[in-house]
């Protein structure tokens, strides 16, 4: 893909702090880290997001996300990690080359990356279920 920043990273046209590389997948440090060791895991082929990526690519990415999560626990002393993906502009995706964030978490790191949902309307949930199963 012309002009895709992550394709340029894959092709070595722009530098990155590479941590993992195989024939399908790469992982490198995010330039705008949310925590120490924040990594991105991407396919080498260009896919826009989860919606257009083949299942075998997603399977490999998920294995490497686990590997990277275990790496930050082992090497950086993270006590946990979040694996986060944005698929689509309205889901806050900003780089349109599929990627998963592996965000290391540390005891008392003060980050709050989780949902703060409130109890949903039961009728609406029923309607949505009907639509999804229709
Ligand atoms: P998202 O909102 O999920 O599309 O996040 C894209 C991430 O990509 C964001 O955390 C910053 C990171 N990023 C953007 N450009 C570069 C780059 O050139 N190099 C690296 N290492 N990360 C980048």
XYZ file of C-alpha atoms and ligand atoms in Angstrom:
157
model
C 0.000 0.000 0.000
C 1.408 3.401 -0.988
C 1.555 5.863 1.812
C 0.751 3.415 4.608
C 3.093 4.144 7.489
C 3.078 0.555 8.748
C 3.781 -0.827 5.245
C 6.758 1.545 5.171
C 7.911 0.131 8.510
C 7.521 -3.439 7.170
C 9.550 -2.501 4.063
C 12.278 -0.859 6.142
C 11.583 2.568 4.585
C 11.076 4.085 8.017
C 12.707 2.895 11.218
C 11.041 1.242 14.177
C 12.084 -0.367 17.432
C 11.486 -3.922 16.253
C 10.979 -6.575 18.906
C 9.604 -9.508 16.888
C 9.623 -10.510 13.216
C 8.501 -13.623 11.322
C 7.231 -14.311 7.800
C 3.688 -13.073 8.569
C 3.859 -10.756 11.550
C 5.983 -8.019 13.158
C 5.943 -6.338 16.531
C 7.548 -3.012 17.427
C 7.309 -0.357 20.117
C 4.579 2.265 19.719
C 6.006 5.785 19.203
C 3.302 7.206 21.495
C 3.443 4.706 24.350
C 0.600 4.536 26.825
C 2.850 2.635 29.220
C 6.475 1.444 29.231
C 6.842 -1.311 26.624
C 3.629 -0.517 24.676
C 3.888 -2.686 21.565
C 2.056 -2.961 18.273
C 1.572 -6.318 16.553
C 0.882 -6.065 12.815
C 0.618 -8.355 9.778
C 3.249 -7.750 7.098
C 0.526 -7.804 4.417
C -1.674 -4.751 4.329
C -5.182 -5.264 5.721
C -7.222 -2.322 6.883
C -8.460 -3.902 10.105
C -10.002 -7.055 11.611
C -12.937 -6.900 9.178
C -10.878 -7.631 6.053
C -8.087 -9.763 7.532
C -8.026 -13.517 6.840
C -8.567 -15.783 9.821
C -5.106 -17.368 9.595
C -3.520 -13.921 9.908
C -5.682 -13.112 12.936
C -4.769 -16.462 14.492
C -1.058 -15.765 14.099
C -1.434 -12.205 15.415
C -3.252 -13.463 18.474
C -0.427 -15.937 19.207
C 2.151 -13.172 18.876
C 0.124 -10.832 21.098
C 0.300 -13.515 23.776
C 4.035 -13.915 23.200
C 4.563 -10.148 23.513
C 2.423 -10.016 26.651
C 4.526 -12.728 28.259
C 7.687 -10.910 27.115
C 6.754 -7.633 28.831
C 5.879 -9.556 31.980
C 9.160 -11.395 31.894
C 11.512 -8.597 30.798
C 9.841 -5.414 32.046
C 8.154 -6.694 35.181
C 4.635 -5.930 33.946
C 2.027 -7.569 36.153
C -0.532 -7.772 33.326
C -1.330 -6.428 29.869
C -4.227 -5.213 27.738
C -4.639 -6.340 24.129
C -6.574 -3.682 22.239
C -7.662 -3.258 18.626
C -9.572 -0.483 16.901
C -11.355 -1.536 13.704
C -12.816 1.488 11.943
C -12.669 5.253 12.252
C -15.567 5.410 14.707
C -13.785 2.798 16.830
C -10.889 5.293 17.104
C -8.607 3.569 14.591
C -6.059 6.123 13.384
C -3.626 4.018 11.332
C -5.489 1.981 8.725
C -3.164 -1.011 8.655
C -4.395 -3.742 10.994
C -2.680 -3.655 14.385
C -3.193 -4.824 17.921
C -1.830 -2.876 20.873
C -0.191 -4.832 23.676
C -0.171 -2.425 26.606
C 1.848 -3.593 29.602
C 0.223 -2.868 32.952
C 2.051 -2.283 36.208
C 0.795 -2.319 39.774
C -0.603 1.149 40.585
C 0.183 2.478 37.081
C -2.827 4.796 37.318
C -4.052 3.906 33.799
C -7.735 3.297 33.212
C -8.289 1.571 29.874
C -11.486 -0.209 30.802
C -15.245 0.207 30.177
C -17.520 2.138 32.484
C -20.861 0.860 31.222
C -24.100 1.319 33.115
C -26.990 -1.136 33.324
C -28.641 -1.416 29.905
C -32.331 -1.278 29.036
C -33.564 -4.901 29.061
C -36.060 -4.379 26.202
C -33.402 -2.789 24.022
C -31.006 -5.668 24.715
C -33.791 -8.108 23.669
C -34.400 -6.161 20.438
C -30.707 -6.135 19.619
C -30.466 -9.870 20.248
C -33.401 -10.398 17.839
C -31.715 -8.289 15.150
C -28.380 -10.046 15.545
C -29.967 -13.487 15.298
C -32.296 -12.633 12.379
P -4.737 3.308 16.588
O -5.419 4.468 17.232
O -5.148 1.997 17.197
O -4.869 3.323 15.084
O -3.193 3.512 16.971
C -2.130 3.697 16.088
C -0.862 3.699 16.911
O 0.229 3.714 16.020
C -0.687 4.902 17.822
O -0.633 4.437 19.172
C 0.631 5.517 17.430
C 1.292 4.438 16.606
N 2.092 4.947 15.521
C 1.703 5.807 14.543
N 2.711 6.038 13.689
C 3.760 5.298 14.127
C 5.101 5.109 13.638
O 5.527 5.674 12.629
N 5.896 4.273 14.342
C 5.461 3.620 15.460
N 6.331 2.835 16.075
N 4.204 3.773 15.939
C 3.375 4.606 15.275
